[in-house]
Each structure stands twice: as C-alpha cells, then as structure tokens.
Short mmCIF file of C-alpha atoms in Angstrom, two decimals:
data_model
loop_
_atom_site.label_atom_id
_atom_site.label_comp_id
_atom_site.label_asym_id
_atom_site.label_seq_id
_atom_site.Cartn_x
_atom_site.Cartn_y
_atom_site.Cartn_z
CA MET A 798 -15.45 -17.79 5.10
CA ALA A 799 -16.88 -17.03 1.70
CA LEU A 800 -14.69 -19.67 0.02
CA ASP A 801 -15.29 -22.63 2.33
CA ALA A 802 -18.77 -22.01 3.78
CA PRO A 803 -20.96 -23.02 0.79
CA PRO A 804 -19.06 -26.29 0.04
CA LEU A 805 -19.18 -27.34 3.69
CA ARG A 806 -22.84 -26.46 3.98
CA TRP A 807 -23.76 -28.48 0.90
CA MET A 808 -21.53 -31.38 1.92
CA ALA A 809 -23.29 -31.72 5.29
CA SER A 810 -26.70 -31.20 3.73
CA LEU A 811 -25.96 -33.87 1.10
CA LEU A 812 -25.02 -36.39 3.81
CA TYR A 813 -28.19 -35.65 5.80
CA GLY A 814 -30.31 -36.04 2.67
CA ALA A 815 -28.58 -39.28 1.67
CA VAL A 816 -29.14 -40.84 5.11
CA MET A 817 -32.79 -39.76 5.13
CA LEU A 818 -33.50 -41.09 1.63
CA THR A 819 -31.76 -44.38 2.41
CA GLY A 820 -33.83 -44.80 5.57
CA LEU A 821 -37.07 -44.06 3.73
CA TYR A 822 -36.11 -46.54 1.01
CA TYR A 823 -35.59 -49.25 3.61
CA VAL A 824 -39.02 -48.55 5.09
CA VAL A 825 -40.78 -48.50 1.71
CA ALA A 826 -38.98 -51.68 0.61
CA GLY A 827 -39.98 -53.45 3.82
CA LEU A 828 -36.36 -53.98 4.85
CA ALA A 829 -36.88 -52.44 8.31
CA PRO A 830 -39.99 -54.15 9.77
CA ASP A 831 -39.10 -53.11 13.37
CA TRP A 832 -39.14 -49.40 12.51
CA SER A 833 -42.24 -47.83 14.06
CA GLY A 834 -44.03 -44.79 12.69
CA ALA A 835 -42.98 -42.68 15.67
CA GLU A 836 -39.33 -43.64 15.26
CA LEU A 837 -39.50 -42.90 11.57
CA ALA A 838 -41.04 -39.51 12.30
CA VAL A 839 -38.27 -38.72 14.81
CA PHE A 840 -35.66 -39.95 12.32
CA VAL A 841 -36.95 -37.80 9.46
CA GLY A 842 -37.74 -34.81 11.69
CA GLY A 843 -34.27 -34.83 13.22
CA LEU A 844 -32.58 -34.90 9.80
CA LEU A 845 -34.82 -32.09 8.55
CA ALA A 846 -33.86 -30.09 11.64
CA LEU A 847 -30.18 -30.72 10.88
CA LEU A 848 -30.73 -29.47 7.33
CA ALA A 849 -32.37 -26.34 8.75
CA VAL A 850 -29.44 -25.85 11.14
CA GLU A 851 -26.99 -25.90 8.23
CA GLN A 852 -29.01 -23.31 6.33
CA PHE A 853 -29.41 -21.14 9.43
CA ASP A 854 -25.84 -21.51 10.69
CA TRP A 855 -24.09 -20.01 7.65
CA ARG A 856 -26.33 -16.92 7.70
CA ARG A 857 -25.24 -15.90 11.21
CA PRO A 858 -22.13 -13.99 12.28
CA ARG A 859 -19.45 -16.43 13.37
CA SER A 860 -18.26 -16.26 16.99
CA ARG A 861 -16.86 -18.89 19.35
CA ARG A 862 -19.96 -18.87 21.56
CA TRP A 863 -22.22 -19.20 18.53
CA ALA A 864 -20.09 -22.05 17.15
CA VAL A 865 -20.27 -23.93 20.48
CA ALA A 866 -24.05 -23.49 20.61
CA LEU A 867 -24.54 -24.79 17.05
CA LEU A 868 -22.19 -27.71 17.71
CA VAL A 869 -24.21 -28.71 20.78
CA VAL A 870 -27.43 -28.50 18.74
CA ARG A 871 -25.91 -30.75 16.07
CA ILE A 872 -24.79 -33.31 18.66
CA VAL A 873 -28.26 -33.40 20.31
CA LEU A 874 -30.02 -33.77 16.96
CA LEU A 875 -27.61 -36.49 15.79
CA GLU A 876 -28.13 -38.45 19.02
CA THR A 877 -31.87 -38.07 18.60
CA VAL A 878 -31.76 -39.31 15.01
CA ASN A 879 -29.44 -42.18 15.96
CA SER A 880 -31.74 -43.28 18.79
CA ALA A 881 -34.64 -43.60 16.33
CA ASP A 882 -32.56 -45.19 13.55
CA GLN A 883 -33.25 -48.92 13.52
CA ALA A 884 -31.01 -49.45 10.48
CA GLY A 885 -27.91 -47.65 11.85
CA PHE A 886 -27.38 -45.38 8.83
CA SER A 887 -27.10 -42.19 10.91
CA GLN A 888 -23.95 -43.42 12.66
CA ALA A 889 -21.95 -42.23 9.64
CA LEU A 890 -23.01 -38.66 10.39
CA PHE A 891 -21.09 -38.50 13.68
CA VAL A 892 -17.87 -37.85 11.77
CA LEU A 893 -19.27 -34.38 11.00
CA VAL A 894 -19.07 -33.36 14.66
CA PRO A 895 -15.25 -33.36 14.96
CA PHE A 896 -15.09 -31.86 11.47
CA PHE A 897 -17.10 -28.76 12.42
CA ALA A 898 -15.42 -28.58 15.83
CA TYR A 899 -11.98 -28.51 14.15
CA LEU A 900 -13.03 -25.75 11.76
CA TRP A 901 -14.72 -23.42 14.22
CA LEU A 902 -13.20 -24.28 17.61
CA GLY A 903 -9.70 -25.34 16.65
CA ARG A 904 -7.57 -28.45 16.30
CA ALA A 905 -7.75 -29.48 19.96
CA ALA A 906 -11.56 -29.49 19.94
CA GLY A 907 -11.75 -31.46 16.68
CA ILE A 908 -9.22 -34.12 17.70
CA GLY A 909 -10.71 -34.31 21.21
CA LEU A 910 -14.20 -35.05 19.90
CA ALA A 911 -12.83 -37.59 17.42
CA VAL A 912 -11.06 -39.43 20.27
CA PHE A 913 -14.22 -39.20 22.38
CA TYR A 914 -16.45 -40.78 19.70
CA LEU A 915 -13.91 -43.52 18.99
CA SER A 916 -13.60 -44.25 22.73
CA ALA A 917 -17.39 -44.32 23.11
CA ALA A 918 -17.63 -46.79 20.24
CA LEU A 919 -15.00 -49.03 21.84
CA VAL A 920 -16.81 -48.95 25.18
CA ARG A 921 -20.10 -49.76 23.46
CA ALA A 922 -18.49 -52.69 21.62
CA SER A 923 -17.05 -54.04 24.86
CA THR A 924 -20.55 -54.23 26.36
CA VAL A 925 -21.78 -56.46 23.53
CA THR A 926 -21.36 -60.16 24.20
CA GLY A 927 -18.72 -61.47 21.83
CA GLY A 928 -18.30 -57.98 20.34
CA TRP A 929 -14.53 -58.21 20.04
CA THR A 930 -14.84 -61.42 18.02
CA ASP A 931 -17.81 -60.34 15.92
CA PRO A 932 -16.51 -59.45 12.40
CA GLU A 933 -19.35 -56.97 11.88
CA VAL A 934 -18.57 -55.07 15.11
CA VAL A 935 -14.83 -55.03 14.38
CA SER A 936 -15.51 -53.85 10.82
CA ASP A 937 -17.74 -51.02 12.08
CA LEU A 938 -15.07 -49.91 14.54
CA PHE A 939 -12.40 -49.99 11.85
CA MET A 940 -14.55 -47.99 9.43
CA LEU A 941 -15.34 -45.47 12.18
CA PHE A 942 -11.62 -45.08 12.90
CA ILE A 943 -10.83 -44.51 9.22
CA GLY A 944 -13.72 -42.06 8.88
CA LEU A 945 -12.61 -40.03 11.91
CA VAL A 946 -8.99 -39.92 10.71
CA LEU A 947 -10.04 -38.77 7.24
CA THR A 948 -12.44 -36.24 8.75
CA VAL A 949 -9.79 -34.67 10.96
CA ALA A 950 -7.29 -34.61 8.09
CA THR A 951 -9.83 -32.98 5.76
CA ALA A 952 -10.74 -30.42 8.41
CA ALA A 953 -7.04 -29.63 8.89
CA VAL A 954 -6.63 -29.02 5.15
CA ALA A 955 -9.78 -26.87 5.02
CA ALA A 956 -8.64 -24.85 8.05
CA GLU A 957 -5.19 -24.30 6.55
CA GLN A 958 -6.73 -23.17 3.26
CA ARG A 959 -8.91 -20.73 5.12
CA GLN A 960 -5.93 -19.37 7.06
CA SER A 961 -3.96 -19.07 3.82
CA ARG A 962 -6.82 -17.18 2.24
CA LEU A 963 -7.08 -14.85 5.23
CA ARG A 964 -3.32 -14.23 5.12
CA ALA A 965 -3.53 -13.53 1.40
CA GLU A 966 -6.42 -11.12 1.94
CA ARG A 967 -4.48 -9.37 4.69
CA LEU A 968 -1.40 -9.10 2.47
CA VAL A 969 -3.51 -7.73 -0.38
CA ALA A 970 -5.01 -5.16 1.99
CA GLU A 971 -1.54 -4.18 3.23
CA LEU A 972 -0.25 -3.99 -0.34
CA THR A 973 -3.21 -1.83 -1.36
CA ALA A 974 -2.61 0.45 1.61
CA SER A 975 1.10 0.63 0.73
CA GLN A 976 0.29 1.49 -2.88
CA GLN A 977 -2.06 4.23 -1.73
CA ARG A 978 0.63 5.54 0.62
CA VAL A 979 3.21 5.52 -2.18
CA ALA A 980 0.76 7.38 -4.42
CA GLU A 981 0.15 9.96 -1.68
CA LEU A 982 3.88 10.39 -1.09
CA SER A 983 4.50 10.70 -4.84
CA ALA A 984 1.79 13.32 -5.11
CA ALA A 985 3.22 15.20 -2.11
CA SER A 986 6.72 15.02 -3.60
CA GLU A 987 5.44 16.34 -6.91
CA ARG A 988 3.59 19.18 -5.16
CA ASN A 989 6.78 20.10 -3.30
CA ARG A 990 8.77 19.98 -6.52
CA LEU A 991 6.27 22.24 -8.30
CA ALA A 992 6.28 24.61 -5.32
CA ARG A 993 10.07 24.82 -5.51
CA ASP A 994 9.92 25.40 -9.27
CA ILE A 995 7.40 28.21 -8.85
CA HIS A 996 9.49 29.82 -6.13
CA ASP A 997 12.80 29.43 -7.98
CA SER A 998 11.58 30.30 -11.47
CA VAL A 999 8.56 32.58 -11.38
CA GLY A 1000 9.65 34.16 -8.09
CA HIS A 1001 13.05 34.97 -9.51
CA HIS A 1002 11.64 36.65 -12.60
CA LEU A 1003 9.02 38.56 -10.67
CA THR A 1004 11.86 39.92 -8.54
CA ALA A 1005 13.74 40.97 -11.65
CA ILE A 1006 10.62 42.61 -13.12
CA SER A 1007 9.98 44.44 -9.86
CA VAL A 1008 13.55 45.73 -9.73
CA GLN A 1009 13.49 46.92 -13.35
CA LEU A 1010 10.13 48.64 -13.00
CA ALA A 1011 11.31 50.37 -9.83
CA LYS A 1012 14.40 51.50 -11.72
CA ALA A 1013 12.27 52.76 -14.59
CA GLU A 1014 10.09 54.76 -12.23
CA ALA A 1015 13.15 56.25 -10.49
CA PHE A 1016 14.76 57.37 -13.78
CA ARG A 1017 11.60 58.34 -15.65
CA ASP A 1018 12.17 62.09 -15.19
CA ARG A 1019 15.98 62.17 -14.82
CA ASP A 1020 17.01 59.85 -17.64
CA PRO A 1021 14.19 58.59 -19.88
CA GLU A 1022 16.63 56.43 -21.86
CA VAL A 1023 17.63 54.45 -18.76
CA ALA A 1024 13.97 54.17 -17.78
CA ASP A 1025 13.04 52.82 -21.22
CA ARG A 1026 15.89 50.33 -21.02
CA ALA A 1027 14.66 49.18 -17.61
CA VAL A 1028 11.14 48.69 -18.96
CA ALA A 1029 12.57 46.68 -21.85
CA ASP A 1030 14.50 44.53 -19.35
CA ALA A 1031 11.29 43.98 -17.42
CA HIS A 1032 9.61 42.84 -20.65
CA ARG A 1033 12.47 40.44 -21.29
CA ALA A 1034 12.21 39.11 -17.75
CA ALA A 1035 8.51 38.49 -18.29
CA GLY A 1036 9.35 36.67 -21.52
CA ARG A 1037 11.91 34.53 -19.72
CA ALA A 1038 9.37 33.72 -17.03
CA LEU A 1039 6.94 32.56 -19.69
CA ARG A 1040 9.69 30.55 -21.38
CA GLU A 1041 10.64 28.84 -18.11
CA VAL A 1042 7.03 27.96 -17.44
CA ARG A 1043 7.03 26.28 -20.82
CA GLU A 1044 10.32 24.56 -19.95
CA SER A 1045 8.77 23.27 -16.73
CA VAL A 1046 5.95 21.80 -18.79
CA GLY A 1047 8.59 20.39 -21.10
CA ALA A 1048 10.26 18.77 -18.10
CA LEU A 1049 7.04 16.93 -17.41
CA ARG A 1050 7.17 15.78 -21.02
CA ASP A 1051 10.85 14.81 -20.65
CA GLU A 1052 12.11 17.22 -23.30
CA PRO A 1053 15.91 17.90 -23.56
CA PHE A 1054 17.48 20.36 -21.11
CA SER A 1055 20.91 22.00 -21.38
CA LEU A 1056 22.41 23.45 -18.21
CA ALA A 1057 24.86 25.63 -20.14
CA THR A 1058 22.15 27.11 -22.35
CA ALA A 1059 19.86 27.74 -19.39
CA LEU A 1060 22.64 29.46 -17.39
CA PHE A 1061 23.59 31.70 -20.33
CA ALA A 1062 19.96 32.79 -20.71
CA LEU A 1063 19.70 33.39 -16.98
CA VAL A 1064 22.82 35.53 -16.82
CA GLU A 1065 21.89 37.44 -19.95
CA GLY A 1066 18.69 38.60 -18.34
CA LEU A 1067 20.41 39.79 -15.15
CA ASP A 1068 23.75 41.20 -16.28
CA ASP A 1069 23.79 45.00 -16.42
CA VAL A 1070 25.94 47.93 -15.27
CA ASP A 1071 24.77 47.71 -11.66
CA PHE A 1072 24.85 43.92 -11.41
CA ARG A 1073 27.66 42.10 -13.18
CA VAL A 1074 27.59 38.31 -13.56
CA VAL A 1075 30.68 36.36 -14.65
CA LEU A 1076 29.84 32.90 -15.94
CA ASP A 1077 32.11 29.89 -16.49
CA VAL A 1078 30.27 26.81 -17.81
CA GLY A 1079 33.24 24.75 -18.96
CA ASP A 1080 31.90 21.60 -17.27
CA ALA A 1081 28.19 22.38 -17.37
CA ASP A 1082 27.29 19.37 -19.51
CA LEU A 1083 28.75 16.62 -17.36
CA ASP A 1084 26.81 13.39 -16.96
CA GLN A 1085 24.66 14.62 -14.09
CA GLY A 1086 21.42 13.86 -15.96
CA ARG A 1087 18.44 16.10 -16.55
CA ALA A 1088 17.30 16.09 -12.92
CA GLY A 1089 20.80 17.06 -11.74
CA SER A 1090 21.12 19.81 -14.35
CA GLU A 1091 17.75 21.28 -13.44
CA ALA A 1092 18.60 21.18 -9.74
CA LEU A 1093 21.90 23.04 -10.29
CA TYR A 1094 20.14 25.58 -12.49
CA ARG A 1095 17.53 26.26 -9.80
CA VAL A 1096 20.29 26.73 -7.22
CA ALA A 1097 22.03 29.24 -9.49
CA GLN A 1098 18.75 31.03 -10.10
CA GLU A 1099 17.96 31.27 -6.38
CA ALA A 1100 21.49 32.36 -5.51
CA LEU A 1101 21.49 35.14 -8.13
CA THR A 1102 18.07 36.32 -7.01
CA ASN A 1103 19.23 36.49 -3.39
CA ALA A 1104 22.46 38.28 -4.37
CA ARG A 1105 20.57 40.97 -6.21
CA ARG A 1106 17.53 41.23 -4.01
CA HIS A 1107 18.93 40.86 -0.49
CA ALA A 1108 22.73 41.00 -0.52
CA GLY A 1109 23.17 44.24 -2.46
CA ALA A 1110 25.92 42.64 -4.53
CA ASP A 1111 27.20 44.18 -7.77
CA LEU A 1112 29.41 41.27 -8.86
CA VAL A 1113 28.61 37.55 -8.90
CA ARG A 1114 30.73 34.71 -10.22
CA VAL A 1115 29.02 31.51 -11.38
CA ALA A 1116 31.02 28.41 -12.32
CA VAL A 1117 30.29 24.77 -13.03
CA ARG A 1118 33.15 22.31 -12.56
CA ARG A 1119 33.79 18.61 -12.26
CA GLY A 1120 33.65 17.27 -8.71
CA GLU A 1121 34.78 14.00 -7.16
CA ASP A 1122 31.51 12.29 -8.03
CA GLY A 1123 29.57 14.49 -10.41
CA ALA A 1124 29.07 18.19 -11.07
CA VAL A 1125 29.64 21.12 -8.70
CA LEU A 1126 28.10 24.58 -9.02
CA GLU A 1127 29.69 27.57 -7.28
CA VAL A 1128 28.01 30.95 -6.93
CA GLU A 1129 30.00 33.66 -5.14
CA ASP A 1130 28.95 37.30 -4.65
CA ASN A 1131 30.50 40.37 -3.05
CA GLY A 1132 27.37 41.37 -1.18
CA GLN A 1133 26.82 42.21 2.46
CA GLY A 1134 26.71 38.54 3.55
CA PHE A 1135 24.74 37.06 6.43
CA ALA A 1136 24.86 34.44 9.18
CA PRO A 1137 23.52 31.22 7.56
CA ASP A 1138 22.44 29.72 10.88
CA THR A 1139 20.13 32.67 11.58
CA VAL A 1140 18.31 32.66 8.24
CA ALA A 1141 15.39 30.32 7.58
CA GLY A 1142 13.77 30.92 4.23
CA SER A 1143 12.04 28.86 1.60
CA GLY A 1144 14.87 29.57 -0.85
CA LEU A 1145 17.70 27.89 1.06
CA SER A 1146 15.48 25.06 2.30
CA GLY A 1147 14.22 24.55 -1.25
CA MET A 1148 17.82 24.22 -2.50
CA ARG A 1149 18.64 21.62 0.12
CA GLU A 1150 15.43 19.63 -0.45
CA ARG A 1151 15.87 19.62 -4.21
CA LEU A 1152 19.42 18.32 -4.06
CA ALA A 1153 18.86 15.93 -1.15
CA VAL A 1154 16.33 14.03 -3.26
CA LEU A 1155 19.09 13.44 -5.83
CA GLY A 1156 21.73 12.52 -3.28
CA GLY A 1157 23.43 15.91 -3.62
CA SER A 1158 24.18 18.66 -1.14
CA VAL A 1159 24.36 22.44 -0.69
CA ARG A 1160 26.92 24.31 1.38
CA VAL A 1161 26.43 27.99 2.23
CA GLU A 1162 29.49 29.99 3.30
CA SER A 1163 28.88 33.54 4.42
CA THR A 1164 29.66 36.03 7.16
CA PRO A 1165 28.21 39.52 7.59
CA GLY A 1166 30.13 42.04 5.49
CA HIS A 1167 32.13 39.47 3.48
CA GLY A 1168 29.83 38.19 0.75
CA THR A 1169 28.34 34.75 0.21
CA ARG A 1170 29.57 31.56 -1.46
CA ILE A 1171 27.19 28.74 -2.31
CA VAL A 1172 28.52 25.34 -3.38
CA ALA A 1173 26.03 22.79 -4.71
CA SER A 1174 26.87 19.29 -5.94
CA VAL A 1175 24.98 16.42 -7.55
CA PRO A 1176 26.27 12.93 -8.31
CA ALA A 1177 26.71 11.77 -11.87
CA GLY A 1178 23.89 9.95 -13.62
CA THR A 1179 20.96 11.44 -11.65
CA ARG A 1180 17.78 11.09 -13.69
#
C-alpha cells in the first residue's frame, strides 16, 4: 500500500478541492443566484468532510469491513454534497466511488458500482421531459460513461501494479530467506568439514604421539635407546600435526597441495619396525583436483590410524591408481579385521561424508581375523 496510497489520497483530495473552489467561485461571481447559504454550507461542509475522510482513511489498518464502511461514508457524503450543489459540479466526483471499490473490494464491486451509477443516470434522464433529445443531457450521459470506463480501467491498472509489487516483495522475502538458508547450510558444511579435518589430522597425530610416548615409557628402563627414539618420533609427530594445521589454513587460502608429497610425509612418520607401510603413488597426481586429493589423503590418514590403533596390524599397503573416472586409493592391512556393519564411528562416517560431497565413494572390505581393505574413489576434476 505504501506505493499507491499517497497518490490516490492526493488525487481524491485534489478533486474535492477543485470542486469546492469552483463552486465558491460561482457563488462569488454571482453565477449561481439560486444557491442559498444553507446549501452552500452543506456543499462546503460535505467536501471538507470528504477531505477529512481521505486523510483519516489512509492512517487506518486496511480490512474488508473497514473498506466497506469508508465506502458507504463516501457515498453518503457525495450524495449530500450533490443534493446541495445547484451548479452540478459534484457529479464528477461519483466516478471515485467505483474506483475505490475496485481497489479495496475487488473488480466485481468496482464494475458493479460503475454499472449502477450509469443505470441510475439513465433512469434519471428518462424521467426528464425530452431528456433523450436534449443535447446537454445526452452529452452528460456520454461524459459519465467515458469517465466510468476510464475510472475502472485506471483502477484495474493500479490494482495490478499493487499485486505486482506484493508479488515482488514476496519473492524478495523468499529470496532473502533462501540466501540465509544457503548461508546457514554453507556454514554448517564448513563446520562439518573442519570437524572432519580435526578428527583426521590432529586426531591421527595425537594417536601417534600417544603410541610413541607409551612405547618410550615401556622401554625407558629396558632399552633407553629405543625409548629415546620413540620420544623423537613423538616430537616428529607433533611437528607434523603443526604442519598439517598450517596446511589446513593454506587450504583455506587455496595454496597448492600435492597428494604424493603428503602421503610420503604421512608414511614417513608412521613407518617403523613394528608398523611397516608400503606406499605406491604412481598415479597420485591425477586430475582429481585439490579437493579430491585432500579427501583421498584424509582417507589414507584415517585408515592408517585405524590400522595401527585398533587393528593391531604390522603391515599396511597404500596405493593410488587410475580408476574408470578419476583416482582410486587403496589401503590394505593385515590386522585383526572387523565386521563393517557393526561398527559406527566418526572415522568411517567422516570418510563417506567427505567423499560423498565430491561425488566419490568409500568401500570397506573386512572380516574378523582377515584384515581390512579400504577403497576410496573420487571423480576427475573435483575442485
């Protein structure tokens, strides 16, 4: 309503003021000798009341009952003004009635009132002797017809503009809500990604540090050299953890990432006498994009952590090869194995979530007592 209310209010007010000033001019100029003081007072008072109605109407909440009440008030005031108008100027104001009815009560109400006023004018003309042959009467009827047609057409345009504006406002509100939803989903996705990174990266290295420190404590009295080497490995694991935190920050900055280099560093930190890792990265730098390379690296990291921490494996084979539509990572250990359907951990679910976002997949093959094989794939060109 904010777009069409002020113009309509001022349009109606301007018409009321023009009719009132024209009537007063006729009286002052002596062109309406039959106009009594009482009629003039009713004429002016009715138009002032209509002006007040326009000012009051637009400050009230719009409802159908309120619109009907204000329309009835307008009709009563217009009939009152017309009855006291000896010059007939106020007849032009009746076109406002179907106009407001169309806007606030709908097309049927507006057209119905326009037909009613035109029919009333025809009936009134038929009661005048010689009215159908009087050029002035015919001209008034024709002008009334044109005025009502233009009024209804203008009201239809104004109503359509208002509906278009309301639709536009609704679409803007829906678009804003959608943008907020997308922002929330993006933030949630980023939180999940960071949670997976923390679990896969920092969690892995903390596991390695814990294992090495436990080893150092166990060999402190029996073999100090082995204990010192374990402490040194723990220090290296801490350094790698710090380096991977920096790499995660680098990922946010879109710095280069090499899957082969990352896998070599990962294996170097884990490979020892009690836990051998055989690495084959012949196809590590396929066109799987940075996101794909990072996803495969995190799968390898999680798989190696599980093999050492839970499976009790002492030999793990890691290989990257070309698949049908991208890169495939295989991690196979000789550990104690497990039943995949009975295990629900954040590690396996994190693998699947990470690759599912990229259109990839993870397959876990394992049975108790026969080791575990994990096959992860990502399509080419994932960014």
